[in-house]
Every structure is written in C-alpha cells, then in structure tokens.
PDB file of N, CA and C in Angstrom:
ATOM      1  N   UNK X 186       0.844  -1.179   0.000  1.00  0.00           N
ATOM      2  CA  UNK X 186       0.000   0.000   0.000  1.00  0.00           C
ATOM      3  C   UNK X 186       0.885   1.236   0.000  1.00  0.00           C
ATOM      4  N   UNK X 187       0.430   2.223  -0.724  1.00  0.00           N
ATOM      5  CA  UNK X 187       1.149   3.481  -0.808  1.00  0.00           C
ATOM      6  C   UNK X 187       0.472   4.486   0.113  1.00  0.00           C
ATOM      7  N   UNK X 188       1.258   5.127   0.939  1.00  0.00           N
ATOM      8  CA  UNK X 188       0.723   6.146   1.834  1.00  0.00           C
ATOM      9  C   UNK X 188       1.246   7.490   1.355  1.00  0.00           C
ATOM     10  N   UNK X 189       0.340   8.410   1.171  1.00  0.00           N
ATOM     11  CA  UNK X 189       0.718   9.741   0.712  1.00  0.00           C
ATOM     12  C   UNK X 189       0.266  10.769   1.746  1.00  0.00           C
ATOM     13  N   UNK X 190       1.131  11.678   2.079  1.00  0.00           N
ATOM     14  CA  UNK X 190       0.740  12.747   2.985  1.00  0.00           C
ATOM     15  C   UNK X 190       0.927  14.069   2.282  1.00  0.00           C
ATOM     16  N   UNK X 191       0.033  14.964   2.561  1.00  0.00           N
ATOM     17  CA  UNK X 191       0.127  16.300   1.990  1.00  0.00           C
ATOM     18  C   UNK X 191      -0.013  17.324   3.094  1.00  0.00           C
ATOM     19  N   UNK X 192       0.686  18.378   2.921  1.00  0.00           N
ATOM     20  CA  UNK X 192       0.565  19.490   3.849  1.00  0.00           C
ATOM     21  C   UNK X 192      -0.391  20.510   3.237  1.00  0.00           C
ATOM     22  N   UNK X 193      -1.377  20.898   3.997  1.00  0.00           N
ATOM     23  CA  UNK X 193      -2.286  21.936   3.512  1.00  0.00           C
ATOM     24  C   UNK X 193      -2.117  23.166   4.371  1.00  0.00           C
ATOM     25  N   UNK X 194      -2.283  24.269   3.780  1.00  0.00           N
ATOM     26  CA  UNK X 194      -2.144  25.523   4.515  1.00  0.00           C
ATOM     27  C   UNK X 194      -3.197  26.500   4.052  1.00  0.00           C
ATOM     28  N   UNK X 195      -3.437  27.434   4.856  1.00  0.00           N
ATOM     29  CA  UNK X 195      -4.411  28.453   4.504  1.00  0.00           C
ATOM     30  C   UNK X 195      -3.988  29.779   5.084  1.00  0.00           C
ATOM     31  N   UNK X 196      -4.565  30.782   4.556  1.00  0.00           N
ATOM     32  CA  UNK X 196      -4.275  32.114   5.060  1.00  0.00           C
ATOM     33  C   UNK X 196      -5.603  32.823   5.257  1.00  0.00           C
ATOM     34  N   UNK X 197      -5.739  33.470   6.378  1.00  0.00           N
ATOM     35  CA  UNK X 197      -6.972  34.221   6.610  1.00  0.00           C
ATOM     36  C   UNK X 197      -6.599  35.658   6.974  1.00  0.00           C
ATOM     37  N   UNK X 198      -7.548  36.515   6.788  1.00  0.00           N
ATOM     38  CA  UNK X 198      -7.334  37.931   7.057  1.00  0.00           C
ATOM     39  C   UNK X 198      -8.311  38.387   8.130  1.00  0.00           C
ATOM     40  N   UNK X 199      -7.911  39.406   8.857  1.00  0.00           N
ATOM     41  CA  UNK X 199      -8.815  39.987   9.841  1.00  0.00           C
ATOM     42  C   UNK X 199      -9.996  40.631   9.120  1.00  0.00           C
ATOM     43  N   UNK X 200     -11.163  40.660   9.764  1.00  0.00           N
ATOM     44  CA  UNK X 200     -12.324  41.296   9.135  1.00  0.00           C
ATOM     45  C   UNK X 200     -12.052  42.772   8.857  1.00  0.00           C
ATOM     46  N   UNK X 201     -12.572  43.253   7.740  1.00  0.00           N
ATOM     47  CA  UNK X 201     -12.421  44.661   7.375  1.00  0.00           C
ATOM     48  C   UNK X 201     -13.570  45.462   7.974  1.00  0.00           C
ATOM     49  N   UNK X 202     -13.301  46.699   8.430  1.00  0.00           N
ATOM     50  CA  UNK X 202     -14.390  47.543   8.945  1.00  0.00           C
ATOM     51  C   UNK X 202     -15.447  47.774   7.867  1.00  0.00           C
ATOM     52  N   UNK X 203     -16.691  47.944   8.305  1.00  0.00           N
ATOM     53  CA  UNK X 203     -17.805  48.179   7.401  1.00  0.00           C
ATOM     54  C   UNK X 203     -18.538  49.450   7.810  1.00  0.00           C
ATOM     55  N   UNK X 204     -19.289  50.017   6.867  1.00  0.00           N
ATOM     56  CA  UNK X 204     -20.103  51.182   7.164  1.00  0.00           C
ATOM     57  C   UNK X 204     -19.596  52.415   6.449  1.00  0.00           C
ATOM     58  N   UNK X 205     -20.081  53.579   6.800  1.00  0.00           N
ATOM     59  CA  UNK X 205     -20.920  53.843   7.976  1.00  0.00           C
ATOM     60  C   UNK X 205     -22.389  53.464   7.747  1.00  0.00           C
ATOM     61  N   UNK X 206     -23.020  53.039   8.827  1.00  0.00           N
ATOM     62  CA  UNK X 206     -24.447  52.768   8.857  1.00  0.00           C
ATOM     63  C   UNK X 206     -25.124  53.999   9.441  1.00  0.00           C
ATOM     64  N   UNK X 207     -26.043  54.595   8.689  1.00  0.00           N
ATOM     65  CA  UNK X 207     -26.710  55.827   9.129  1.00  0.00           C
ATOM     66  C   UNK X 207     -27.978  55.493   9.891  1.00  0.00           C
ATOM     67  N   UNK X 208     -28.133  56.129  11.055  1.00  0.00           N
ATOM     68  CA  UNK X 208     -29.297  55.901  11.918  1.00  0.00           C
ATOM     69  C   UNK X 208     -29.884  57.250  12.298  1.00  0.00           C
ATOM     70  N   UNK X 209     -31.183  57.405  12.138  1.00  0.00           N
ATOM     71  CA  UNK X 209     -31.869  58.631  12.562  1.00  0.00           C
ATOM     72  C   UNK X 209     -32.108  58.602  14.069  1.00  0.00           C
ATOM     73  N   UNK X 210     -32.131  59.793  14.678  1.00  0.00           N
ATOM     74  CA  UNK X 210     -32.345  59.910  16.125  1.00  0.00           C
ATOM     75  C   UNK X 210     -33.630  59.203  16.534  1.00  0.00           C
ATOM     76  N   UNK X 211     -33.551  58.426  17.602  1.00  0.00           N
ATOM     77  CA  UNK X 211     -34.713  57.723  18.130  1.00  0.00           C
ATOM     78  C   UNK X 211     -35.071  56.461  17.366  1.00  0.00           C
ATOM     79  N   UNK X 212     -34.245  56.051  16.424  1.00  0.00           N
ATOM     80  CA  UNK X 212     -34.548  54.860  15.632  1.00  0.00           C
ATOM     81  C   UNK X 212     -33.443  53.821  15.780  1.00  0.00           C
ATOM     82  N   UNK X 213     -33.746  52.622  15.298  1.00  0.00           N
ATOM     83  CA  UNK X 213     -32.790  51.513  15.309  1.00  0.00           C
ATOM     84  C   UNK X 213     -32.635  50.975  13.902  1.00  0.00           C
ATOM     85  N   UNK X 214     -31.487  50.386  13.632  1.00  0.00           N
ATOM     86  CA  UNK X 214     -31.272  49.713  12.362  1.00  0.00           C
ATOM     87  C   UNK X 214     -30.669  48.334  12.618  1.00  0.00           C
ATOM     88  N   UNK X 215     -30.909  47.392  11.708  1.00  0.00           N
ATOM     89  CA  UNK X 215     -30.258  46.088  11.834  1.00  0.00           C
ATOM     90  C   UNK X 215     -28.883  46.116  11.155  1.00  0.00           C
ATOM     91  N   UNK X 216     -27.916  45.527  11.815  1.00  0.00           N
ATOM     92  CA  UNK X 216     -26.591  45.330  11.232  1.00  0.00           C
ATOM     93  C   UNK X 216     -26.407  43.817  11.126  1.00  0.00           C
ATOM     94  N   UNK X 217     -26.266  43.325   9.892  1.00  0.00           N
ATOM     95  CA  UNK X 217     -26.112  41.881   9.701  1.00  0.00           C
ATOM     96  C   UNK X 217     -24.739  41.419  10.153  1.00  0.00           C
ATOM     97  N   UNK X 218     -24.753  40.284  10.860  1.00  0.00           N
ATOM     98  CA  UNK X 218     -23.502  39.714  11.352  1.00  0.00           C
ATOM     99  C   UNK X 218     -23.595  38.201  11.287  1.00  0.00           C
ATOM    100  N   UNK X 219     -22.525  37.568  10.816  1.00  0.00           N
ATOM    101  CA  UNK X 219     -22.496  36.106  10.694  1.00  0.00           C
ATOM    102  C   UNK X 219     -21.473  35.508  11.641  1.00  0.00           C
ATOM    103  N   UNK X 220     -21.894  34.472  12.348  1.00  0.00           N
ATOM    104  CA  UNK X 220     -20.965  33.674  13.141  1.00  0.00           C
ATOM    105  C   UNK X 220     -20.220  32.766  12.155  1.00  0.00           C
ATOM    106  N   UNK X 221     -18.965  33.049  11.924  1.00  0.00           N
ATOM    107  CA  UNK X 221     -18.176  32.292  10.957  1.00  0.00           C
ATOM    108  C   UNK X 221     -17.614  31.002  11.549  1.00  0.00           C
ATOM    109  N   UNK X 222     -17.814  30.799  12.837  1.00  0.00           N
ATOM    110  CA  UNK X 222     -17.235  29.654  13.515  1.00  0.00           C
ATOM    111  C   UNK X 222     -18.132  28.419  13.407  1.00  0.00           C
ATOM    112  N   UNK X 223     -17.551  27.216  13.516  1.00  0.00           N
ATOM    113  CA  UNK X 223     -18.323  25.979  13.367  1.00  0.00           C
ATOM    114  C   UNK X 223     -19.081  25.555  14.626  1.00  0.00           C
ATOM    115  N   UNK X 224     -19.074  26.410  15.636  1.00  0.00           N
ATOM    116  CA  UNK X 224     -19.776  26.104  16.894  1.00  0.00           C
ATOM    117  C   UNK X 224     -20.576  27.328  17.325  1.00  0.00           C
ATOM    118  N   UNK X 225     -21.652  27.131  18.106  1.00  0.00           N
ATOM    119  CA  UNK X 225     -22.363  28.297  18.649  1.00  0.00           C
ATOM    120  C   UNK X 225     -21.387  29.130  19.479  1.00  0.00           C
ATOM    121  N   UNK X 226     -21.458  30.444  19.320  1.00  0.00           N
ATOM    122  CA  UNK X 226     -20.493  31.333  19.971  1.00  0.00           C
ATOM    123  C   UNK X 226     -21.206  32.543  20.554  1.00  0.00           C
ATOM    124  N   UNK X 227     -20.804  32.931  21.753  1.00  0.00           N
ATOM    125  CA  UNK X 227     -21.302  34.162  22.352  1.00  0.00           C
ATOM    126  C   UNK X 227     -20.341  35.283  21.980  1.00  0.00           C
ATOM    127  N   UNK X 228     -20.884  36.314  21.335  1.00  0.00           N
ATOM    128  CA  UNK X 228     -20.089  37.471  20.926  1.00  0.00           C
ATOM    129  C   UNK X 228     -20.380  38.628  21.864  1.00  0.00           C
ATOM    130  N   UNK X 229     -19.365  39.416  22.159  1.00  0.00           N
ATOM    131  CA  UNK X 229     -19.515  40.614  22.979  1.00  0.00           C
ATOM    132  C   UNK X 229     -19.725  41.803  22.048  1.00  0.00           C
ATOM    133  N   UNK X 230     -20.696  42.662  22.371  1.00  0.00           N
ATOM    134  CA  UNK X 230     -21.041  43.812  21.550  1.00  0.00           C
ATOM    135  C   UNK X 230     -20.799  45.082  22.357  1.00  0.00           C
ATOM    136  N   UNK X 231     -20.220  46.102  21.705  1.00  0.00           N
ATOM    137  CA  UNK X 231     -20.030  47.373  22.398  1.00  0.00           C
ATOM    138  C   UNK X 231     -20.033  48.515  21.393  1.00  0.00           C
ATOM    139  N   UNK X 232     -20.404  49.702  21.880  1.00  0.00           N
ATOM    140  CA  UNK X 232     -20.332  50.930  21.088  1.00  0.00           C
ATOM    141  C   UNK X 232     -19.459  51.918  21.852  1.00  0.00           C
ATOM    142  N   UNK X 233     -18.770  52.786  21.111  1.00  0.00           N
ATOM    143  CA  UNK X 233     -17.836  53.706  21.761  1.00  0.00           C
ATOM    144  C   UNK X 233     -18.402  55.107  21.965  1.00  0.00           C
ATOM    145  N   UNK X 234     -19.673  55.320  21.627  1.00  0.00           N
ATOM    146  CA  UNK X 234     -20.326  56.624  21.817  1.00  0.00           C
ATOM    147  C   UNK X 234     -21.620  56.360  22.580  1.00  0.00           C
ATOM    148  N   UNK X 235     -21.813  57.002  23.740  1.00  0.00           N
ATOM    149  CA  UNK X 235     -22.991  56.715  24.565  1.00  0.00           C
ATOM    150  C   UNK X 235     -24.329  57.099  23.921  1.00  0.00           C
ATOM    151  N   UNK X 236     -24.317  57.818  22.802  1.00  0.00           N
ATOM    152  CA  UNK X 236     -25.570  58.148  22.110  1.00  0.00           C
ATOM    153  C   UNK X 236     -26.087  56.965  21.291  1.00  0.00           C
ATOM    154  N   UNK X 237     -25.256  55.940  21.103  1.00  0.00           N
ATOM    155  CA  UNK X 237     -25.674  54.707  20.432  1.00  0.00           C
ATOM    156  C   UNK X 237     -25.854  53.622  21.478  1.00  0.00           C
ATOM    157  N   UNK X 238     -26.738  52.660  21.195  1.00  0.00           N
ATOM    158  CA  UNK X 238     -26.979  51.577  22.150  1.00  0.00           C
ATOM    159  C   UNK X 238     -27.091  50.244  21.418  1.00  0.00           C
ATOM    160  N   UNK X 239     -26.595  49.204  22.087  1.00  0.00           N
ATOM    161  CA  UNK X 239     -26.654  47.843  21.564  1.00  0.00           C
ATOM    162  C   UNK X 239     -26.645  46.911  22.769  1.00  0.00           C
ATOM    163  N   UNK X 240     -27.218  45.709  22.633  1.00  0.00           N
ATOM    164  CA  UNK X 240     -27.153  44.768  23.764  1.00  0.00           C
ATOM    165  C   UNK X 240     -25.704  44.360  23.988  1.00  0.00           C
ATOM    166  N   UNK X 241     -25.403  43.810  25.171  1.00  0.00           N
ATOM    167  CA  UNK X 241     -24.009  43.547  25.542  1.00  0.00           C
ATOM    168  C   UNK X 241     -23.430  42.286  24.919  1.00  0.00           C
ATOM    169  N   UNK X 242     -24.285  41.293  24.640  1.00  0.00           N
ATOM    170  CA  UNK X 242     -23.776  40.051  24.067  1.00  0.00           C
ATOM    171  C   UNK X 242     -24.881  39.360  23.279  1.00  0.00           C
ATOM    172  N   UNK X 243     -24.464  38.424  22.445  1.00  0.00           N
ATOM    173  CA  UNK X 243     -25.409  37.688  21.606  1.00  0.00           C
ATOM    174  C   UNK X 243     -24.840  36.294  21.353  1.00  0.00           C
ATOM    175  N   UNK X 244     -25.643  35.267  21.641  1.00  0.00           N
ATOM    176  CA  UNK X 244     -25.268  33.894  21.325  1.00  0.00           C
ATOM    177  C   UNK X 244     -25.781  33.598  19.920  1.00  0.00           C
ATOM    178  N   UNK X 245     -24.870  33.227  19.020  1.00  0.00           N
ATOM    179  CA  UNK X 245     -25.235  32.988  17.624  1.00  0.00           C
ATOM    180  C   UNK X 245     -24.866  31.554  17.273  1.00  0.00           C
ATOM    181  N   UNK X 246     -25.818  30.843  16.672  1.00  0.00           N
ATOM    182  CA  UNK X 246     -25.569  29.464  16.259  1.00  0.00           C
ATOM    183  C   UNK X 246     -24.461  29.418  15.205  1.00  0.00           C
ATOM    184  N   UNK X 247     -23.857  28.267  15.072  1.00  0.00           N
ATOM    185  CA  UNK X 247     -22.758  28.069  14.122  1.00  0.00           C
ATOM    186  C   UNK X 247     -23.178  28.426  12.709  1.00  0.00           C
ATOM    187  N   UNK X 248     -22.346  29.229  12.040  1.00  0.00           N
ATOM    188  CA  UNK X 248     -22.514  29.602  10.624  1.00  0.00           C
ATOM    189  C   UNK X 248     -23.810  30.345  10.320  1.00  0.00           C
ATOM    190  N   UNK X 249     -24.465  30.911  11.321  1.00  0.00           N
ATOM    191  CA  UNK X 249     -25.741  31.622  11.123  1.00  0.00           C
ATOM    192  C   UNK X 249     -25.524  33.131  11.068  1.00  0.00           C
ATOM    193  N   UNK X 250     -26.388  33.800  10.293  1.00  0.00           N
ATOM    194  CA  UNK X 250     -26.380  35.260  10.184  1.00  0.00           C
ATOM    195  C   UNK X 250     -27.581  35.799  10.941  1.00  0.00           C
ATOM    196  N   UNK X 251     -27.356  36.838  11.723  1.00  0.00           N
ATOM    197  CA  UNK X 251     -28.453  37.482  12.455  1.00  0.00           C
ATOM    198  C   UNK X 251     -28.375  38.990  12.237  1.00  0.00           C
ATOM    199  N   UNK X 252     -29.442  39.673  12.624  1.00  0.00           N
ATOM    200  CA  UNK X 252     -29.459  41.135  12.633  1.00  0.00           C
ATOM    201  C   UNK X 252     -29.229  41.606  14.060  1.00  0.00           C
ATOM    202  N   UNK X 253     -28.217  42.428  14.242  1.00  0.00           N
ATOM    203  CA  UNK X 253     -27.945  43.044  15.548  1.00  0.00           C
ATOM    204  C   UNK X 253     -28.522  44.452  15.483  1.00  0.00           C
ATOM    205  N   UNK X 254     -29.446  44.753  16.388  1.00  0.00           N
ATOM    206  CA  UNK X 254     -30.119  46.046  16.378  1.00  0.00           C
ATOM    207  C   UNK X 254     -29.278  47.096  17.112  1.00  0.00           C
ATOM    208  N   UNK X 255     -29.029  48.202  16.413  1.00  0.00           N
ATOM    209  CA  UNK X 255     -28.278  49.330  16.980  1.00  0.00           C
ATOM    210  C   UNK X 255     -29.211  50.533  17.005  1.00  0.00           C
ATOM    211  N   UNK X 256     -29.281  51.203  18.136  1.00  0.00           N
ATOM    212  CA  UNK X 256     -30.167  52.360  18.319  1.00  0.00           C
ATOM    213  C   UNK X 256     -29.325  53.630  18.445  1.00  0.00           C
ATOM    214  N   UNK X 257     -29.821  54.690  17.808  1.00  0.00           N
ATOM    215  CA  UNK X 257     -29.214  56.016  18.005  1.00  0.00           C
ATOM    216  C   UNK X 257     -30.210  56.842  18.796  1.00  0.00           C
ATOM    217  N   UNK X 258     -29.825  57.223  20.002  1.00  0.00           N
ATOM    218  CA  UNK X 258     -30.729  57.946  20.889  1.00  0.00           C
ATOM    219  C   UNK X 258     -30.795  59.434  20.587  1.00  0.00           C
ATOM    220  N   UNK X 259     -29.777  59.977  19.942  1.00  0.00           N
ATOM    221  CA  UNK X 259     -29.768  61.410  19.646  1.00  0.00           C
ATOM    222  C   UNK X 259     -29.539  62.227  20.902  1.00  0.00           C
ATOM    223  N   UNK X 260     -29.891  63.493  20.833  1.00  0.00           N
ATOM    224  CA  UNK X 260     -29.691  64.413  21.947  1.00  0.00           C
ATOM    225  C   UNK X 260     -30.655  64.103  23.082  1.00  0.00           C
ATOM    226  N   UNK X 261     -30.163  63.991  24.328  1.00  0.00           N
ATOM    227  CA  UNK X 261     -31.056  63.757  25.459  1.00  0.00           C
ATOM    228  C   UNK X 261     -32.101  64.866  25.611  1.00  0.00           C
ATOM    229  N   UNK X 262     -31.775  66.088  25.212  1.00  0.00           N
ATOM    230  CA  UNK X 262     -32.720  67.201  25.360  1.00  0.00           C
ATOM    231  C   UNK X 262     -33.647  67.332  24.151  1.00  0.00           C
ATOM    232  N   UNK X 263     -33.410  66.504  23.125  1.00  0.00           N
ATOM    233  CA  UNK X 263     -34.258  66.565  21.943  1.00  0.00           C
ATOM    234  C   UNK X 263     -33.830  67.607  20.929  1.00  0.00           C
ATOM    235  N   UNK X 264     -32.802  68.383  21.239  1.00  0.00           N
ATOM    236  CA  UNK X 264     -32.362  69.411  20.285  1.00  0.00           C
ATOM    237  C   UNK X 264     -31.550  68.769  19.164  1.00  0.00           C
ATOM    238  N   UNK X 265     -31.477  69.458  18.057  1.00  0.00           N
ATOM    239  CA  UNK X 265     -30.744  68.959  16.905  1.00  0.00           C
ATOM    240  C   UNK X 265     -29.243  68.990  17.179  1.00  0.00           C
ATOM    241  N   UNK X 266     -28.576  67.896  16.881  1.00  0.00           N
ATOM    242  CA  UNK X 266     -27.124  67.799  17.051  1.00  0.00           C
ATOM    243  C   UNK X 266     -26.480  67.664  15.681  1.00  0.00           C
ATOM    244  N   UNK X 267     -25.223  68.065  15.562  1.00  0.00           N
ATOM    245  CA  UNK X 267     -24.503  67.715  14.332  1.00  0.00           C
ATOM    246  C   UNK X 267     -24.416  66.189  14.253  1.00  0.00           C
ATOM    247  N   UNK X 268     -24.159  65.666  13.085  1.00  0.00           N
ATOM    248  CA  UNK X 268     -24.036  64.214  12.928  1.00  0.00           C
ATOM    249  C   UNK X 268     -23.029  63.665  13.943  1.00  0.00           C
ATOM    250  N   UNK X 269     -23.377  62.554  14.547  1.00  0.00           N
ATOM    251  CA  UNK X 269     -22.522  61.896  15.532  1.00  0.00           C
ATOM    252  C   UNK X 269     -21.980  60.609  14.931  1.00  0.00           C
ATOM    253  N   UNK X 270     -20.760  60.267  15.271  1.00  0.00           N
ATOM    254  CA  UNK X 270     -20.173  59.033  14.771  1.00  0.00           C
ATOM    255  C   UNK X 270     -19.821  58.113  15.923  1.00  0.00           C
ATOM    256  N   UNK X 271     -19.710  56.853  15.600  1.00  0.00           N
ATOM    257  CA  UNK X 271     -19.334  55.868  16.603  1.00  0.00           C
ATOM    258  C   UNK X 271     -18.942  54.575  15.927  1.00  0.00           C
ATOM    259  N   UNK X 272     -18.541  53.631  16.755  1.00  0.00           N
ATOM    260  CA  UNK X 272     -18.167  52.311  16.257  1.00  0.00           C
ATOM    261  C   UNK X 272     -18.886  51.249  17.055  1.00  0.00           C
ATOM    262  N   UNK X 273     -19.459  50.290  16.336  1.00  0.00           N
ATOM    263  CA  UNK X 273     -19.948  49.059  16.940  1.00  0.00           C
ATOM    264  C   UNK X 273     -18.817  48.050  16.790  1.00  0.00           C
ATOM    265  N   UNK X 274     -18.377  47.478  17.904  1.00  0.00           N
ATOM    266  CA  UNK X 274     -17.332  46.455  17.860  1.00  0.00           C
ATOM    267  C   UNK X 274     -17.922  45.148  18.357  1.00  0.00           C
ATOM    268  N   UNK X 275     -17.736  44.107  17.567  1.00  0.00           N
ATOM    269  CA  UNK X 275     -18.196  42.765  17.927  1.00  0.00           C
ATOM    270  C   UNK X 275     -16.953  41.910  18.102  1.00  0.00           C
ATOM    271  N   UNK X 276     -16.855  41.263  19.261  1.00  0.00           N
ATOM    272  CA  UNK X 276     -15.658  40.501  19.606  1.00  0.00           C
ATOM    273  C   UNK X 276     -16.050  39.093  20.004  1.00  0.00           C
ATOM    274  N   UNK X 277     -15.274  38.102  19.521  1.00  0.00           N
ATOM    275  CA  UNK X 277     -15.495  36.740  19.985  1.00  0.00           C
ATOM    276  C   UNK X 277     -14.579  36.484  21.174  1.00  0.00           C
ATOM    277  N   UNK X 278     -14.928  35.516  22.014  1.00  0.00           N
ATOM    278  CA  UNK X 278     -14.021  35.194  23.120  1.00  0.00           C
ATOM    279  C   UNK X 278     -12.679  34.718  22.566  1.00  0.00           C
ATOM    280  N   UNK X 279     -11.669  34.808  23.382  1.00  0.00           N
ATOM    281  CA  UNK X 279     -10.332  34.389  22.944  1.00  0.00           C
ATOM    282  C   UNK X 279     -10.335  32.903  22.578  1.00  0.00           C
ATOM    283  N   UNK X 280      -9.611  32.572  21.521  1.00  0.00           N
ATOM    284  CA  UNK X 280      -9.489  31.172  21.109  1.00  0.00           C
ATOM    285  C   UNK X 280      -8.396  30.476  21.920  1.00  0.00           C
ATOM    286  N   UNK X 281      -8.100  29.243  21.569  1.00  0.00           N
ATOM    287  CA  UNK X 281      -7.116  28.479  22.337  1.00  0.00           C
ATOM    288  C   UNK X 281      -5.719  29.098  22.287  1.00  0.00           C
ATOM    289  N   UNK X 282      -5.470  29.923  21.264  1.00  0.00           N
ATOM    290  CA  UNK X 282      -4.172  30.607  21.171  1.00  0.00           C
ATOM    291  C   UNK X 282      -4.181  31.936  21.929  1.00  0.00           C
ATOM    292  N   UNK X 283      -5.297  32.253  22.598  1.00  0.00           N
ATOM    293  CA  UNK X 283      -5.381  33.483  23.374  1.00  0.00           C
ATOM    294  C   UNK X 283      -5.678  34.719  22.551  1.00  0.00           C
ATOM    295  N   UNK X 284      -6.173  34.520  21.326  1.00  0.00           N
ATOM    296  CA  UNK X 284      -6.461  35.649  20.443  1.00  0.00           C
ATOM    297  C   UNK X 284      -7.970  35.811  20.262  1.00  0.00           C
ATOM    298  N   UNK X 285      -8.397  37.057  20.153  1.00  0.00           N
ATOM    299  CA  UNK X 285      -9.790  37.358  19.866  1.00  0.00           C
ATOM    300  C   UNK X 285      -9.862  38.066  18.517  1.00  0.00           C
ATOM    301  N   UNK X 286     -10.994  37.904  17.840  1.00  0.00           N
ATOM    302  CA  UNK X 286     -11.209  38.577  16.556  1.00  0.00           C
ATOM    303  C   UNK X 286     -12.202  39.699  16.787  1.00  0.00           C
ATOM    304  N   UNK X 287     -11.951  40.864  16.164  1.00  0.00           N
ATOM    305  CA  UNK X 287     -12.825  42.028  16.309  1.00  0.00           C
ATOM    306  C   UNK X 287     -13.404  42.397  14.948  1.00  0.00           C
ATOM    307  N   UNK X 288     -14.719  42.609  14.911  1.00  0.00           N
ATOM    308  CA  UNK X 288     -15.394  43.131  13.731  1.00  0.00           C
ATOM    309  C   UNK X 288     -15.820  44.550  14.067  1.00  0.00           C
ATOM    310  N   UNK X 289     -15.566  45.508  13.163  1.00  0.00           N
ATOM    311  CA  UNK X 289     -15.888  46.912  13.412  1.00  0.00           C
ATOM    312  C   UNK X 289     -16.889  47.394  12.369  1.00  0.00           C
ATOM    313  N   UNK X 290     -17.933  48.063  12.857  1.00  0.00           N
ATOM    314  CA  UNK X 290     -18.959  48.658  12.012  1.00  0.00           C
ATOM    315  C   UNK X 290     -19.056  50.134  12.385  1.00  0.00           C
ATOM    316  N   UNK X 291     -18.802  51.020  11.418  1.00  0.00           N
ATOM    317  CA  UNK X 291     -18.883  52.457  11.683  1.00  0.00           C
ATOM    318  C   UNK X 291     -20.337  52.900  11.660  1.00  0.00           C
ATOM    319  N   UNK X 292     -20.678  53.785  12.587  1.00  0.00           N
ATOM    320  CA  UNK X 292     -22.043  54.285  12.756  1.00  0.00           C
ATOM    321  C   UNK X 292     -22.079  55.779  12.548  1.00  0.00           C
ATOM    322  N   UNK X 293     -23.191  56.282  12.018  1.00  0.00           N
ATOM    323  CA  UNK X 293     -23.403  57.719  11.864  1.00  0.00           C
ATOM    324  C   UNK X 293     -24.827  58.030  12.320  1.00  0.00           C
ATOM    325  N   UNK X 294     -24.938  58.793  13.380  1.00  0.00           N
ATOM    326  CA  UNK X 294     -26.243  59.200  13.896  1.00  0.00           C
ATOM    327  C   UNK X 294     -26.601  60.583  13.422  1.00  0.00           C
ATOM    328  N   UNK X 295     -27.825  60.741  12.899  1.00  0.00           N
ATOM    329  CA  UNK X 295     -28.251  62.052  12.413  1.00  0.00           C
ATOM    330  C   UNK X 295     -29.577  62.435  13.082  1.00  0.00           C
ATOM    331  N   UNK X 296     -29.770  63.742  13.259  1.00  0.00           N
ATOM    332  CA  UNK X 296     -31.028  64.211  13.835  1.00  0.00           C
ATOM    333  C   UNK X 296     -32.090  64.203  12.748  1.00  0.00           C
ATOM    334  N   UNK X 297     -33.332  64.349  13.141  1.00  0.00           N
ATOM    335  CA  UNK X 297     -34.449  64.336  12.196  1.00  0.00           C
ATOM    336  C   UNK X 297     -34.352  65.475  11.185  1.00  0.00           C
ATOM    337  N   UNK X 298     -33.675  66.545  11.566  1.00  0.00           N
ATOM    338  CA  UNK X 298     -33.625  67.733  10.696  1.00  0.00           C
ATOM    339  C   UNK X 298     -32.577  67.615   9.588  1.00  0.00           C
ATOM    340  N   UNK X 299     -31.688  66.589   9.684  1.00  0.00           N
ATOM    341  CA  UNK X 299     -30.645  66.430   8.652  1.00  0.00           C
ATOM    342  C   UNK X 299     -31.155  65.631   7.502  1.00  0.00           C
TER     343      UNK X 299
END
C-alpha cells in the first residue's frame, strides 16, 4: 500500500471595517452579522459613543447570520445635534491561542432635521 501525505495551509485575514451605517435619532437599524465559527459562539457587543446603544452580548448558532439592532438615541434634550459618529465592535471570546477577533462597524447618527 502506498501512503501519501500532503501538507495543507491556509491564510486568513482579519475582518475589514464596514459602514458607515446611518441611523436617525430615536430609531434603530439592523446590522447583519455572521458567526463564521463551526460552533455556537457568544459574541460581545459594544459601542464607543454613549448616544448609540446595543445589547451587551449575543449567542449565535454556528454559521448563522443574524441582525444586531443598533439604536441612536440622539440628543437627550431633543435638540438637533450635528451628525454623531461611533463604532460598533463585535468581539469573539479568545481562542485556544489566546487571540480574539474584532469586527468593526462604523455608525453615523443624524437628527431628524438632517
């Protein structure tokens, strides 16, 4: 019998930032996100501007795409603000090598008058 072995290799790239996703004050939009992993995974969600809101985590089944709802609250006083920007960051827990992957989605919040 002949035994043959082959070495296979692959190269992957970090996810590229997406957006901007425009959201009107007081409204929410869906941002599509796919769990690229072969197992159900809990992802951590965060925004870097307090005028935007998102839930803190989401359990997504293996290889499934879901809509993550992002809300732009606008001005607390209701007055018109210049366009606001922010980032939605989605992070998976660290893998066995101690590395985490980050997906970035740019956000743009606008008042009703824009």
